[in-house]
mmCIF file of C-alpha atoms in Angstrom:
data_model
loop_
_atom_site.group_PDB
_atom_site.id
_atom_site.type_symbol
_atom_site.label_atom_id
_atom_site.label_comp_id
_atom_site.label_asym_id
_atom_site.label_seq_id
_atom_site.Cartn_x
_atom_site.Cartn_y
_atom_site.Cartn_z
ATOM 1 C CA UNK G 224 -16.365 22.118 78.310
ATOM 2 C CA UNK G 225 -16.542 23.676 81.806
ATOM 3 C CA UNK G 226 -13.105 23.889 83.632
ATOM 4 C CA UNK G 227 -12.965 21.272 86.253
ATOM 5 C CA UNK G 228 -11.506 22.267 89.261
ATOM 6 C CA UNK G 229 -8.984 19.965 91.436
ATOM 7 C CA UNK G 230 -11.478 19.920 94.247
ATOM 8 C CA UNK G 231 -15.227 20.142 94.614
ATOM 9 C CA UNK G 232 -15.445 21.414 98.378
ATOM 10 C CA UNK G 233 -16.054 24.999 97.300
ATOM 11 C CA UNK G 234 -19.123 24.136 95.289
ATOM 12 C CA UNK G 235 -22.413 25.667 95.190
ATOM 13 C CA UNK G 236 -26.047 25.524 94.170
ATOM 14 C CA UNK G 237 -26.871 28.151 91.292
ATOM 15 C CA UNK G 238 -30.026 28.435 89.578
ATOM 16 C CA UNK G 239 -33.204 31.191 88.247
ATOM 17 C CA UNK G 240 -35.607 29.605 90.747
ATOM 18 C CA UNK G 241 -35.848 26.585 92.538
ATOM 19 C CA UNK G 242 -38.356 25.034 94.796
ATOM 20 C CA UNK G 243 -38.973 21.974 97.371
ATOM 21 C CA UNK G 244 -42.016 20.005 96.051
ATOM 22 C CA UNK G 245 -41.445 17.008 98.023
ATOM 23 C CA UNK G 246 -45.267 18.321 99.932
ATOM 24 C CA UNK G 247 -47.202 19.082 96.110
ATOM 25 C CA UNK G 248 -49.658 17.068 95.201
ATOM 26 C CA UNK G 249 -49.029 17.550 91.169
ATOM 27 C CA UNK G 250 -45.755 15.062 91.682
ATOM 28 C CA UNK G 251 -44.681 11.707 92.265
ATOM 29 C CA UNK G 252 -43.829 11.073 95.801
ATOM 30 C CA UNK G 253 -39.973 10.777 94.361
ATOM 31 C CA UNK G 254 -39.368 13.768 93.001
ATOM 32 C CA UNK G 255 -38.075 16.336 95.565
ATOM 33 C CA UNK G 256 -36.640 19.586 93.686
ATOM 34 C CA UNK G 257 -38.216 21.581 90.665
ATOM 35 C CA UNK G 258 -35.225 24.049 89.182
ATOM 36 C CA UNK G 259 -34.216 26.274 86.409
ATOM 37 C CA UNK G 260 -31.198 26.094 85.626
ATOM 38 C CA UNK G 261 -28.950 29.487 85.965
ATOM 39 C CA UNK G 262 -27.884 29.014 82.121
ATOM 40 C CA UNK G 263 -30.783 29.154 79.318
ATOM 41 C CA UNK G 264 -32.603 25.617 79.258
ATOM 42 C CA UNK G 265 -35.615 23.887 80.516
ATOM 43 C CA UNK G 266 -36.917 23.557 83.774
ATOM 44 C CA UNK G 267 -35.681 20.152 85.818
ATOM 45 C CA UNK G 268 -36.291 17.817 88.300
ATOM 46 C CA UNK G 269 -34.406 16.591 90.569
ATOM 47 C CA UNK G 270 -34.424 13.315 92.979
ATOM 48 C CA UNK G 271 -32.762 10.748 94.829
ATOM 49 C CA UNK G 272 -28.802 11.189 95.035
ATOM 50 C CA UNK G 273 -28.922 14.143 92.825
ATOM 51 C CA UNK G 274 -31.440 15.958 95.223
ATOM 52 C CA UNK G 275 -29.817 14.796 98.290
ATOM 53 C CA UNK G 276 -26.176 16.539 96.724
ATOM 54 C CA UNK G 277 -28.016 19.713 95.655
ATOM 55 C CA UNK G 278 -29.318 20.018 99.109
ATOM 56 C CA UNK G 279 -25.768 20.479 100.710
ATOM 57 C CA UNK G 280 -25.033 22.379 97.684
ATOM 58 C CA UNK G 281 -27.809 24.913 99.082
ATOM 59 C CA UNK G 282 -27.300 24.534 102.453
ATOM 60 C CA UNK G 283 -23.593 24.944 102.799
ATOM 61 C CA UNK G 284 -23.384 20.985 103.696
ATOM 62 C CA UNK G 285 -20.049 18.428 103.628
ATOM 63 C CA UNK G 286 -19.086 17.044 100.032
ATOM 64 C CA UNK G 287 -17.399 14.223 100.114
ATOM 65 C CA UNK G 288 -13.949 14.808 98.258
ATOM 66 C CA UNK G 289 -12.853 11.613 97.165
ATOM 67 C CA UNK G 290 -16.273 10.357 95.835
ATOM 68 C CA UNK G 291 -16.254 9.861 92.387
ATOM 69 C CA UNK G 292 -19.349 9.660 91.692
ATOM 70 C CA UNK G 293 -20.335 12.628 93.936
ATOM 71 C CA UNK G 294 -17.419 14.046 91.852
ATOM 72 C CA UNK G 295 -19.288 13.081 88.190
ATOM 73 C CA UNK G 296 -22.350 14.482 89.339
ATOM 74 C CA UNK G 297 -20.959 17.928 90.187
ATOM 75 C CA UNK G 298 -19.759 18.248 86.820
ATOM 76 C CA UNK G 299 -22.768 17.301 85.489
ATOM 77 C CA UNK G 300 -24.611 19.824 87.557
ATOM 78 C CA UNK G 301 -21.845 22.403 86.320
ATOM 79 C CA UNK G 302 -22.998 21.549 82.759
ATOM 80 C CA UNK G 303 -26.504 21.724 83.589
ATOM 81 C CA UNK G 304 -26.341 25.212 85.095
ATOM 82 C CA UNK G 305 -27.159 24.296 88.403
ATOM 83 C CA UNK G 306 -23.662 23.725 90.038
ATOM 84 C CA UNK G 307 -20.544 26.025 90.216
ATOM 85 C CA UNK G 308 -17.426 25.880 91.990
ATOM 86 C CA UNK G 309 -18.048 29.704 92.383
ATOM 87 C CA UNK G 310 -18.909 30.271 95.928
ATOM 88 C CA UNK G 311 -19.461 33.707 94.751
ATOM 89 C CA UNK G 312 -21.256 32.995 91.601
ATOM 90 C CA UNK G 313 -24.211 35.704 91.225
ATOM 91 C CA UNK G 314 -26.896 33.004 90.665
ATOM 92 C CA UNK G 315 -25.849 31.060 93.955
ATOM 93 C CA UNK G 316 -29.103 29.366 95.779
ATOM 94 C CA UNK G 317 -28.889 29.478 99.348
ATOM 95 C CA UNK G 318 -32.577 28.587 100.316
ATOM 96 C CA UNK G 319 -34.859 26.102 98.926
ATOM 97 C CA UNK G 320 -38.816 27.125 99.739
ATOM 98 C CA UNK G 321 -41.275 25.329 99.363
ATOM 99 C CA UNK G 322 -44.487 26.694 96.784
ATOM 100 C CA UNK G 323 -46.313 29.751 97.249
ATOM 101 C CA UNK G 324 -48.558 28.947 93.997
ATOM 102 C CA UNK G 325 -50.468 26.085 93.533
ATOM 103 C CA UNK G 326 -48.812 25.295 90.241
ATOM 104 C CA UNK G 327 -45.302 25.109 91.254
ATOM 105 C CA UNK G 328 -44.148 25.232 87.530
ATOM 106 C CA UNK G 329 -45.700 28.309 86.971
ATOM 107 C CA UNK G 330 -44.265 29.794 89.792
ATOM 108 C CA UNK G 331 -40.889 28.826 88.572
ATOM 109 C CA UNK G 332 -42.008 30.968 84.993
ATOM 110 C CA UNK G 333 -42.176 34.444 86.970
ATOM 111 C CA UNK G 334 -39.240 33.292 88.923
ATOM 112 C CA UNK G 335 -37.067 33.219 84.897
ATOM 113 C CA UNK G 336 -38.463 35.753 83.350
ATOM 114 C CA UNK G 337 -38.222 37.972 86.792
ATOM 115 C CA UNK G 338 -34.147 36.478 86.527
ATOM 116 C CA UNK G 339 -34.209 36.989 83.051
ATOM 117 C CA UNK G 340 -35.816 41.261 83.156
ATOM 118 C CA UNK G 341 -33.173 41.982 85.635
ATOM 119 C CA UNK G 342 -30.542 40.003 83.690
ATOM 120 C CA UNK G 343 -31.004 42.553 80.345
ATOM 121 C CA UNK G 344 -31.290 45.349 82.488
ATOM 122 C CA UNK G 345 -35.513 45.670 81.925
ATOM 123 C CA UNK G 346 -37.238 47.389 84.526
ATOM 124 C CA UNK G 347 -40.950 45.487 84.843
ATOM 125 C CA UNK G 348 -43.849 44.371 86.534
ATOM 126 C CA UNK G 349 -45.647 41.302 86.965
ATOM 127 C CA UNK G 350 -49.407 42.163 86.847
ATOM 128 C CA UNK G 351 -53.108 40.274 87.579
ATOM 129 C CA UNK G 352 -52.523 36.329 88.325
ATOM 130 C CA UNK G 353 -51.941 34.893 91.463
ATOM 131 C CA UNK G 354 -50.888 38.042 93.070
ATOM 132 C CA UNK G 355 -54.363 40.266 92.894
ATOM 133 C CA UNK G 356 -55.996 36.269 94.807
ATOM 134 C CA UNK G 357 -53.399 36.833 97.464
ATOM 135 C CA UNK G 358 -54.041 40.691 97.470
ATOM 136 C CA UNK G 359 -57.944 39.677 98.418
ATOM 137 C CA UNK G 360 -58.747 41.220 95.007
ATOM 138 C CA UNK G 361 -60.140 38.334 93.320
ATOM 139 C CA UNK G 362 -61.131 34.941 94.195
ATOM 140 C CA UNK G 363 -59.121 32.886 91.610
ATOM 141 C CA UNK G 364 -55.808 32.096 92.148
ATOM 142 C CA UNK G 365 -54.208 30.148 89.507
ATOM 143 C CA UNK G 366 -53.686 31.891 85.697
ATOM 144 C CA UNK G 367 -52.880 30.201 82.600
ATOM 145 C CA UNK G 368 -49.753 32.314 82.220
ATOM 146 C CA UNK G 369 -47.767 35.053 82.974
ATOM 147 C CA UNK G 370 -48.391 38.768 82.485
ATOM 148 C CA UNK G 371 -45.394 40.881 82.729
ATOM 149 C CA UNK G 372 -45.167 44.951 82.284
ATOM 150 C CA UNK G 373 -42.038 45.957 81.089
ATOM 151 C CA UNK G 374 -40.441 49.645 80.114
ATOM 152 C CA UNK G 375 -42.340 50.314 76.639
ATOM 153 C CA UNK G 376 -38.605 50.857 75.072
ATOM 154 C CA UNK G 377 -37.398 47.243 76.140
ATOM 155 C CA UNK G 378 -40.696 45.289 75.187
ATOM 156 C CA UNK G 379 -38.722 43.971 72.249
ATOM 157 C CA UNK G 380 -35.583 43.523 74.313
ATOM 158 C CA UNK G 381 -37.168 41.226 76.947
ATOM 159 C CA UNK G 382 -39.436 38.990 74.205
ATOM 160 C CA UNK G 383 -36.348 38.113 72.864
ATOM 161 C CA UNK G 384 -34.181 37.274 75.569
ATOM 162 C CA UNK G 385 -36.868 34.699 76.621
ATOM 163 C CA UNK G 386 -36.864 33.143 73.360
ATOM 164 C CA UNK G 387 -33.487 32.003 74.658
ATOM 165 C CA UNK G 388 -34.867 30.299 77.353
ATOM 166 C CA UNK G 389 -37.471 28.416 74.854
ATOM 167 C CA UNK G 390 -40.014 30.779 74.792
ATOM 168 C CA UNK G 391 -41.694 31.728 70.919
ATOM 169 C CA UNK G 392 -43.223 35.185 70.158
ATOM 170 C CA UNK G 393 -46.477 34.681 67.973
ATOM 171 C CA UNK G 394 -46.661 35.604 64.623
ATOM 172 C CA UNK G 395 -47.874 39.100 64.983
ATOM 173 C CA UNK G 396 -49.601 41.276 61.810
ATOM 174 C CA UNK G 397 -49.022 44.569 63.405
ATOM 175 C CA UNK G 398 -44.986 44.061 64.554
ATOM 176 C CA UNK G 399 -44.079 47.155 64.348
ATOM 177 C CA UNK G 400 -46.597 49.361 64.910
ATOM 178 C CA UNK G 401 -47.769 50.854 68.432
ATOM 179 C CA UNK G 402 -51.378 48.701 67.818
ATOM 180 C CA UNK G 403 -50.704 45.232 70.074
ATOM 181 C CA UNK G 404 -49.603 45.810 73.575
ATOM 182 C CA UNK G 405 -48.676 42.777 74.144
ATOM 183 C CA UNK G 406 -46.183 40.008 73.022
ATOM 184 C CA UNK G 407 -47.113 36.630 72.991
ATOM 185 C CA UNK G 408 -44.555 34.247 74.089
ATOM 186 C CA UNK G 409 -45.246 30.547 73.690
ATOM 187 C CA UNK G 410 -44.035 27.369 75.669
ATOM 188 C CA UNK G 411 -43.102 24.488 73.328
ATOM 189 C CA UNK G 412 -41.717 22.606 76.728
ATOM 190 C CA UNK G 413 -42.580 25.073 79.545
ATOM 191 C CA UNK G 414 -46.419 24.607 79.722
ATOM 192 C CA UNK G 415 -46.604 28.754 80.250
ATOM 193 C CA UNK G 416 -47.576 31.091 78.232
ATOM 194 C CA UNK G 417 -45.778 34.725 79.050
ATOM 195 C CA UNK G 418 -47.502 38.203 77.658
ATOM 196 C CA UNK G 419 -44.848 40.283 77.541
ATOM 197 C CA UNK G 420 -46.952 43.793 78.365
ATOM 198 C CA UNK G 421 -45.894 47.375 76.891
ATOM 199 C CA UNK G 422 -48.918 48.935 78.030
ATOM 200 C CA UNK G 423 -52.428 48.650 79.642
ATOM 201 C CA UNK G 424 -55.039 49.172 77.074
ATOM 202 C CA UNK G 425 -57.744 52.168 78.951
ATOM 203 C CA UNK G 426 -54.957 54.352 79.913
ATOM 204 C CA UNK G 427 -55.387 57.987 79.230
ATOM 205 C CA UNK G 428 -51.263 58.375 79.658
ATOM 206 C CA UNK G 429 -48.088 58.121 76.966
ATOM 207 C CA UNK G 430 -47.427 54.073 77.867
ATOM 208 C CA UNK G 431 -43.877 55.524 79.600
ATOM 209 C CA UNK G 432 -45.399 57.559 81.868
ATOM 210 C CA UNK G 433 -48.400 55.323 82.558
ATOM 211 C CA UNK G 434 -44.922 52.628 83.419
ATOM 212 C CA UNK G 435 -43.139 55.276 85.309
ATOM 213 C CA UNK G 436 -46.171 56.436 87.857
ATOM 214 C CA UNK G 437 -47.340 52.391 88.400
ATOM 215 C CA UNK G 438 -43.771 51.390 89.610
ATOM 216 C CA UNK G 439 -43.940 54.325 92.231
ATOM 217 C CA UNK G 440 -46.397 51.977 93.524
ATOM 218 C CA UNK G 441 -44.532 48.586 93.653
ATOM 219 C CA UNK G 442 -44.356 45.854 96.353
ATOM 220 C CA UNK G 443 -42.236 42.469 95.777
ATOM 221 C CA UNK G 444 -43.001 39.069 96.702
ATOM 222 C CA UNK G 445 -41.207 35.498 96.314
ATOM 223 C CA UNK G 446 -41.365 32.945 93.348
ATOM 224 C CA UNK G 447 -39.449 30.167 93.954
ATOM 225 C CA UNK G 448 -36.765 31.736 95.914
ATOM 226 C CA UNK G 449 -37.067 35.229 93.657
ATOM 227 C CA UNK G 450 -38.057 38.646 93.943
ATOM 228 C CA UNK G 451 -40.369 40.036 91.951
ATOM 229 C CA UNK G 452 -42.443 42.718 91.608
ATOM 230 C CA UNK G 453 -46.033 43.312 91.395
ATOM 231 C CA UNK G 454 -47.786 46.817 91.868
ATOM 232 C CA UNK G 455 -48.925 48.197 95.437
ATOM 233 C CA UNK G 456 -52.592 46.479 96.500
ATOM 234 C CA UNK G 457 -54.518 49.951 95.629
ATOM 235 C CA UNK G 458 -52.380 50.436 92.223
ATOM 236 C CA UNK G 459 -52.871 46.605 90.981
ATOM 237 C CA UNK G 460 -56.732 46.869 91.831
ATOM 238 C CA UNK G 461 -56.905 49.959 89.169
ATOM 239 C CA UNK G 462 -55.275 47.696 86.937
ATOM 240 C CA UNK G 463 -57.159 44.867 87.081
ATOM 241 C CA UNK G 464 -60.419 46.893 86.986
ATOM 242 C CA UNK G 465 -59.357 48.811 83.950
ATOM 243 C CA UNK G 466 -58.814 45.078 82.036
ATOM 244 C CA UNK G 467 -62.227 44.207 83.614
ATOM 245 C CA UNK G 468 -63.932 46.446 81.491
ATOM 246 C CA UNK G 469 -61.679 46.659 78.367
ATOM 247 C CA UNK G 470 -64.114 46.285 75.423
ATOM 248 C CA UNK G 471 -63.843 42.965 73.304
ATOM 249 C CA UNK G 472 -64.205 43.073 69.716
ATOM 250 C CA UNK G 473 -67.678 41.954 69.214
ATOM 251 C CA UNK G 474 -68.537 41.524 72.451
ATOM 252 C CA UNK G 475 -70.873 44.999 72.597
ATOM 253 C CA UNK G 476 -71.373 47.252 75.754
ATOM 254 C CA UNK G 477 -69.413 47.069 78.666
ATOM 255 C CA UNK G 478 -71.542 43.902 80.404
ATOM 256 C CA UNK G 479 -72.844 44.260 84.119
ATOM 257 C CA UNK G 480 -70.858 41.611 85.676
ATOM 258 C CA UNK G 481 -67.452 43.615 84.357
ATOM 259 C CA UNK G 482 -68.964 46.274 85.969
ATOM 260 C CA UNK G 483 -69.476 44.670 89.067
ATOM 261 C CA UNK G 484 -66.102 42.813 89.452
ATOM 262 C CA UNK G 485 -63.863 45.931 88.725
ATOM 263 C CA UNK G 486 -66.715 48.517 91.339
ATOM 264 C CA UNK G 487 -65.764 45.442 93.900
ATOM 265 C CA UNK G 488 -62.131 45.430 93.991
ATOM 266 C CA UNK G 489 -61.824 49.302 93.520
ATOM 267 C CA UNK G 490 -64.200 49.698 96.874
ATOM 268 C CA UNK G 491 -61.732 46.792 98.585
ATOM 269 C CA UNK G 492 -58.531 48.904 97.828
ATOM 270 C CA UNK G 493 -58.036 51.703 99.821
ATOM 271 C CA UNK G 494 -56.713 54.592 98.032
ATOM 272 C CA UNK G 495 -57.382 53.219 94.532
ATOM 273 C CA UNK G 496 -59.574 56.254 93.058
ATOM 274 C CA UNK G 497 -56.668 57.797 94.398
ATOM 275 C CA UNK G 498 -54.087 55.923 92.016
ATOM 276 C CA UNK G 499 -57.032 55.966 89.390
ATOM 277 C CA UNK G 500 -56.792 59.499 88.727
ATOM 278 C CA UNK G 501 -52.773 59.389 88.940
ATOM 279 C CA UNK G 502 -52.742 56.549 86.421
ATOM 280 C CA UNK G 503 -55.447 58.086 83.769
ATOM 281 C CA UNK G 504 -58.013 55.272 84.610
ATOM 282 C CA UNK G 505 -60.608 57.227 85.310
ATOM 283 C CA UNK G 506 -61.888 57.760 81.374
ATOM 284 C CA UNK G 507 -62.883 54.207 81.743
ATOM 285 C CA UNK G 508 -63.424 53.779 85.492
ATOM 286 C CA UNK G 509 -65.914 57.316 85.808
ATOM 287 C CA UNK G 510 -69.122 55.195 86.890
ATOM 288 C CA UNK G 511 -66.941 52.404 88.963
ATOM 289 C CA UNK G 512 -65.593 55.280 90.790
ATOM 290 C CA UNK G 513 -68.770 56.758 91.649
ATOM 291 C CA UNK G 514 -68.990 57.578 95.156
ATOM 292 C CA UNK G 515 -64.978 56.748 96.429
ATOM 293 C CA UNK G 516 -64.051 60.274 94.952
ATOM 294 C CA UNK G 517 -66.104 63.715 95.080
ATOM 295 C CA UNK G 518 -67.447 64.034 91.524
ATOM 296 C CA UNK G 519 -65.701 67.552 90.706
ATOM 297 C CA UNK G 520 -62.403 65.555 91.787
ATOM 298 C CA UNK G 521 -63.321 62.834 89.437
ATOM 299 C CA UNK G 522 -64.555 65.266 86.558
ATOM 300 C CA UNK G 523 -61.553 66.638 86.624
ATOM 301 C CA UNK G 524 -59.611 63.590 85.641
ATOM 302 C CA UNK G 525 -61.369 62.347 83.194
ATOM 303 C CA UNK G 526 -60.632 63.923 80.337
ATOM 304 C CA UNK G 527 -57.808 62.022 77.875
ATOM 305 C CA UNK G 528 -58.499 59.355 75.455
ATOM 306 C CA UNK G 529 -57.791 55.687 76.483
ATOM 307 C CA UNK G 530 -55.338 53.665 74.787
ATOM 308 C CA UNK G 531 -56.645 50.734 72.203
ATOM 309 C CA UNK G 532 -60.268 51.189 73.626
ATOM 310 C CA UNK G 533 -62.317 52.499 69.900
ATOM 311 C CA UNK G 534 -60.997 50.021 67.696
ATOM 312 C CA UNK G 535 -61.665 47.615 70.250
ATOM 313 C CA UNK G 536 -64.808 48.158 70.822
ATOM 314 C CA UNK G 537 -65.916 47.694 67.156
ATOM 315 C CA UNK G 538 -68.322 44.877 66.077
ATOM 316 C CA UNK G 539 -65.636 42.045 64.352
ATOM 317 C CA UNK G 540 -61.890 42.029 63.989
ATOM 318 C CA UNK G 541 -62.289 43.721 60.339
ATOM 319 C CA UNK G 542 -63.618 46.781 61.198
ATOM 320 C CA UNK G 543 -61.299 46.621 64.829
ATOM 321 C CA UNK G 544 -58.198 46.522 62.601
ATOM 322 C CA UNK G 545 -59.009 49.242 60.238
ATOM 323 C CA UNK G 546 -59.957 51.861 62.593
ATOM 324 C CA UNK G 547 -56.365 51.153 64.193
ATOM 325 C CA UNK G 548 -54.735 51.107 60.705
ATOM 326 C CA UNK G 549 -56.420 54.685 60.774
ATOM 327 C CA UNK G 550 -54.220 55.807 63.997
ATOM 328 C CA UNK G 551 -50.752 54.507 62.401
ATOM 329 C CA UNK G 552 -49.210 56.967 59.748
ATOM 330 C CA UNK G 553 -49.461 56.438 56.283
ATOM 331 C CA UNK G 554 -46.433 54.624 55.046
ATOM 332 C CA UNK G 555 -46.796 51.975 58.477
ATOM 333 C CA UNK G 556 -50.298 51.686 57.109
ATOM 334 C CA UNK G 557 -49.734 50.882 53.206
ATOM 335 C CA UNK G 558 -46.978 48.256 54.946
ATOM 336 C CA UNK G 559 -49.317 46.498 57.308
ATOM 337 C CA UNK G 560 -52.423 47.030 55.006
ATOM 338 C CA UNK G 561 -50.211 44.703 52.418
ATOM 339 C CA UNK G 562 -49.469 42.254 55.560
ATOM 340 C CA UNK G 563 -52.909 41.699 56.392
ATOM 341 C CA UNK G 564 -54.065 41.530 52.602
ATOM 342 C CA UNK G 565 -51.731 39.034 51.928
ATOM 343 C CA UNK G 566 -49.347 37.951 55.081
ATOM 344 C CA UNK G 567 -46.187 35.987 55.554
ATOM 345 C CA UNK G 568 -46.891 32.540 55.540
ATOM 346 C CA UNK G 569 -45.809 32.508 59.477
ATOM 347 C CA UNK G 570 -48.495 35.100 60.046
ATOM 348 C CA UNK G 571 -51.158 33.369 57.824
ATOM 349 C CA UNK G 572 -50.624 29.947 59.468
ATOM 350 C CA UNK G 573 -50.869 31.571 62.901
ATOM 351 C CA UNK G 574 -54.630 33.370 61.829
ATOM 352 C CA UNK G 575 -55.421 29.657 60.287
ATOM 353 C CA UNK G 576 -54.941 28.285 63.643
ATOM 354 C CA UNK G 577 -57.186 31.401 65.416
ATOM 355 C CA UNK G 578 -59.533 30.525 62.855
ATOM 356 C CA UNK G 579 -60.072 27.192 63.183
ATOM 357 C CA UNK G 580 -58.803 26.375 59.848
ATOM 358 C CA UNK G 581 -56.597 23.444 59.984
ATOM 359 C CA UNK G 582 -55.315 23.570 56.583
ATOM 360 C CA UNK G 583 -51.469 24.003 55.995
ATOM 361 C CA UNK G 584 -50.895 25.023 52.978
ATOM 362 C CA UNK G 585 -50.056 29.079 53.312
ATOM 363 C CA UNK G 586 -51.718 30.432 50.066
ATOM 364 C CA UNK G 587 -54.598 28.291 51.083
ATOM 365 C CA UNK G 588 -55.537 30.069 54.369
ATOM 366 C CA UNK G 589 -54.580 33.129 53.106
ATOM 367 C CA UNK G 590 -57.445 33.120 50.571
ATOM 368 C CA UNK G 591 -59.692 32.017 53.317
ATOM 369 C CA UNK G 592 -58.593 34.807 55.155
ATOM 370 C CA UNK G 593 -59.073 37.207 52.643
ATOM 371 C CA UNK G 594 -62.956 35.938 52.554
ATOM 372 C CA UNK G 595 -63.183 36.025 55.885
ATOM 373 C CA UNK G 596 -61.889 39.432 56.200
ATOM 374 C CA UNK G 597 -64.535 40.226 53.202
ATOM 375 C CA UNK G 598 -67.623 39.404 55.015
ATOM 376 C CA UNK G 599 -66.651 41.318 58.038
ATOM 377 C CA UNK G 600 -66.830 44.422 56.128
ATOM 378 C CA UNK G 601 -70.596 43.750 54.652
ATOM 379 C CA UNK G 602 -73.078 45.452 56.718
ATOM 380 C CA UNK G 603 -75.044 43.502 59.007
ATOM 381 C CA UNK G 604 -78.384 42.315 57.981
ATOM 382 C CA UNK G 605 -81.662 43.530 60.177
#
């Protein structure tokens, strides 16, 4: 139990992110205040009395001392993580804004896991989403989740402190290995998926360096009251072009309109061939760059071999996964060879589910999987 102190006039607001959504059409006309709470726990919302009181709480506003129920609902806040009698507290909230995002509730996601990066110490970047729509480099605004770049080293660090916070990482075959760039973390009560990013697949650099030289180009905006970081305009439209273009497994060539879209925001960016060549994008991005760069500048940048862009170019997830079981050495392989032949059941549930399979009963799927598997190694019939 919290300590209660004597008197609540030194209270304040605390939170990760908070925002006034009294104006957003997604809510009932009574609910005023979307907030996560400073502590680990869901996101909340907050109305009537209790809004009114976390108001002052943000604003600096009288408290009534000899309320008791004003009194019961501080403590309650207190428990909640969204009250302290700290006035110094490092979480305190002293301005409520209203939305940036048109999905307030996602905008309260990058607000955490921004809270939760700088928290554990984790250096990162939030990349694509809403920012490249308010950056003019796409027309889209809203994403289904969140897509944050962190410090290779701390990938691992920062998927696990947001499982604290309710987040699950996926079932992953290749844990362990330096295949999957990304994490998948996802939202039993949050509605939000987060990829948790170590790299991004097409660049020619070591995934550190390719970090290091994108966060020389950083800007910040505000999330629900937070600060977080998203690369420079010219930086974020090399990114966004490079995933424009990554190969799909399956999917064949590289498709016009990919073309297209990444050419278009590359030409809307000023300097981006510029950051291309700094960030080892242009392997991938040689023909989108045509004509920004002088083609002996460009030649000489594109040499290097893009991350994660063979195996995924290959024609089904069978052949995709052993060419990258190729690039791991030999005892990782024999280890996730085993895992794929026959996987934990957590892992074969999770490739059910991809599948379409809704059978769950483990040894089940994972015979299905094995045929499945099977067939994508026969050659393809003419």
């Amino acid at each position: 139990m919290p300590t209660q102190p004597s008197s609540p006039t030194g209270w304040v607001a605390i939170a990760s992110g908070a925002l006034d959504v009294r104006a957003s059409t997604p809510f009932s006309s009574d609910i005023e205040i979307l907030v996560a709470p400073a502590i680990p726990g869901d996101a909340m919302w907050v109305a009537g009395a209790g809004a009114r009181l976390w108001r002052r709480l943000v604003h600096g506003g009288p408290l009534n001392t000899r309320d008791d129920e004003e009194r019961s609902m501080l403590h309650e806040m207190e428990t909640l993580g969204i009250a302290s009698p700290d006035a110094a507290h490092p979480d305190r909230v002293t301005r409520l804004p209203e939305p940036v995002l048109s999905s307030p509730a996602h905008e309260l996601v990058y607000a955490v896991t921004a809270r939760v990066a700088a928290a554990h110490g984790i250096p990162c970047l939030f990349i694509k989403g809403p920012a490249l729509h308010h950056q003019g480099l796409r027309e889209r605004e809203h994403s289904g989740d969140v897509d944050v770049w962190c410090h290779p080293r701390h990938w691992d660090a920062l998927a696990e402190a947001l499982s604290a916070w309710g987040w699950h990482r996926e079932p992953d075959p290749w844990r362990g290995t330096s295949v999957h760039h990304t994490a998948t973390m996802t939202p039993p009560s949050w509605g939000c998926e987060i990829d948790v990013h170590r790299r991004i697949p097409g660049l020619a650099l070591d995934d550190e360096d390719a970090f290091a030289i994108a966060s020389r180009w950083r800007t910040v905006v505000t999330y629900a009251g937070v600060d977080v970081a998203i690369p420079r305009r010219d930086a974020h439209a090399v990114l966004a072009a490079v995933h424009s273009v990554r190969p799909e497994i399956g999917a064949g060539a590289r498709s016009a309109a990919a073309s297209h879209s990444a050419s278009a925001m590359l030409a809307a960016a000023e300097g981006s061939a510029e950051r291309a060549c700094e960030l080892g994008a242009v392997p991938v991005l040689r023909a989108e760059l045509a004509g920004l760069l002088p083609d002996e500048v460009l030649d000489a940048h594109a040499g290097g071999r893009p991350r994660d862009w063979q195996w995924r170019g290959a024609r089904n997830r069978a052949v995709a996964y052993w060419r990258a079981l190729g690039e791991e050495p030999w005892r990782v392989r024999l280890r996730v060879l085993w895992r794929f032949v026959w996987p934990p059941d957590d892992i074969a549930l999770a490739s059910a589910r991809q599948a379409a399979d809704a059978s769950t009963n483990p040894n089940i799927v994972r015979w299905r999987r094995l045929l499945r598997g099977a067939r994508g190694l026969l050659p393809h019939r003419r």
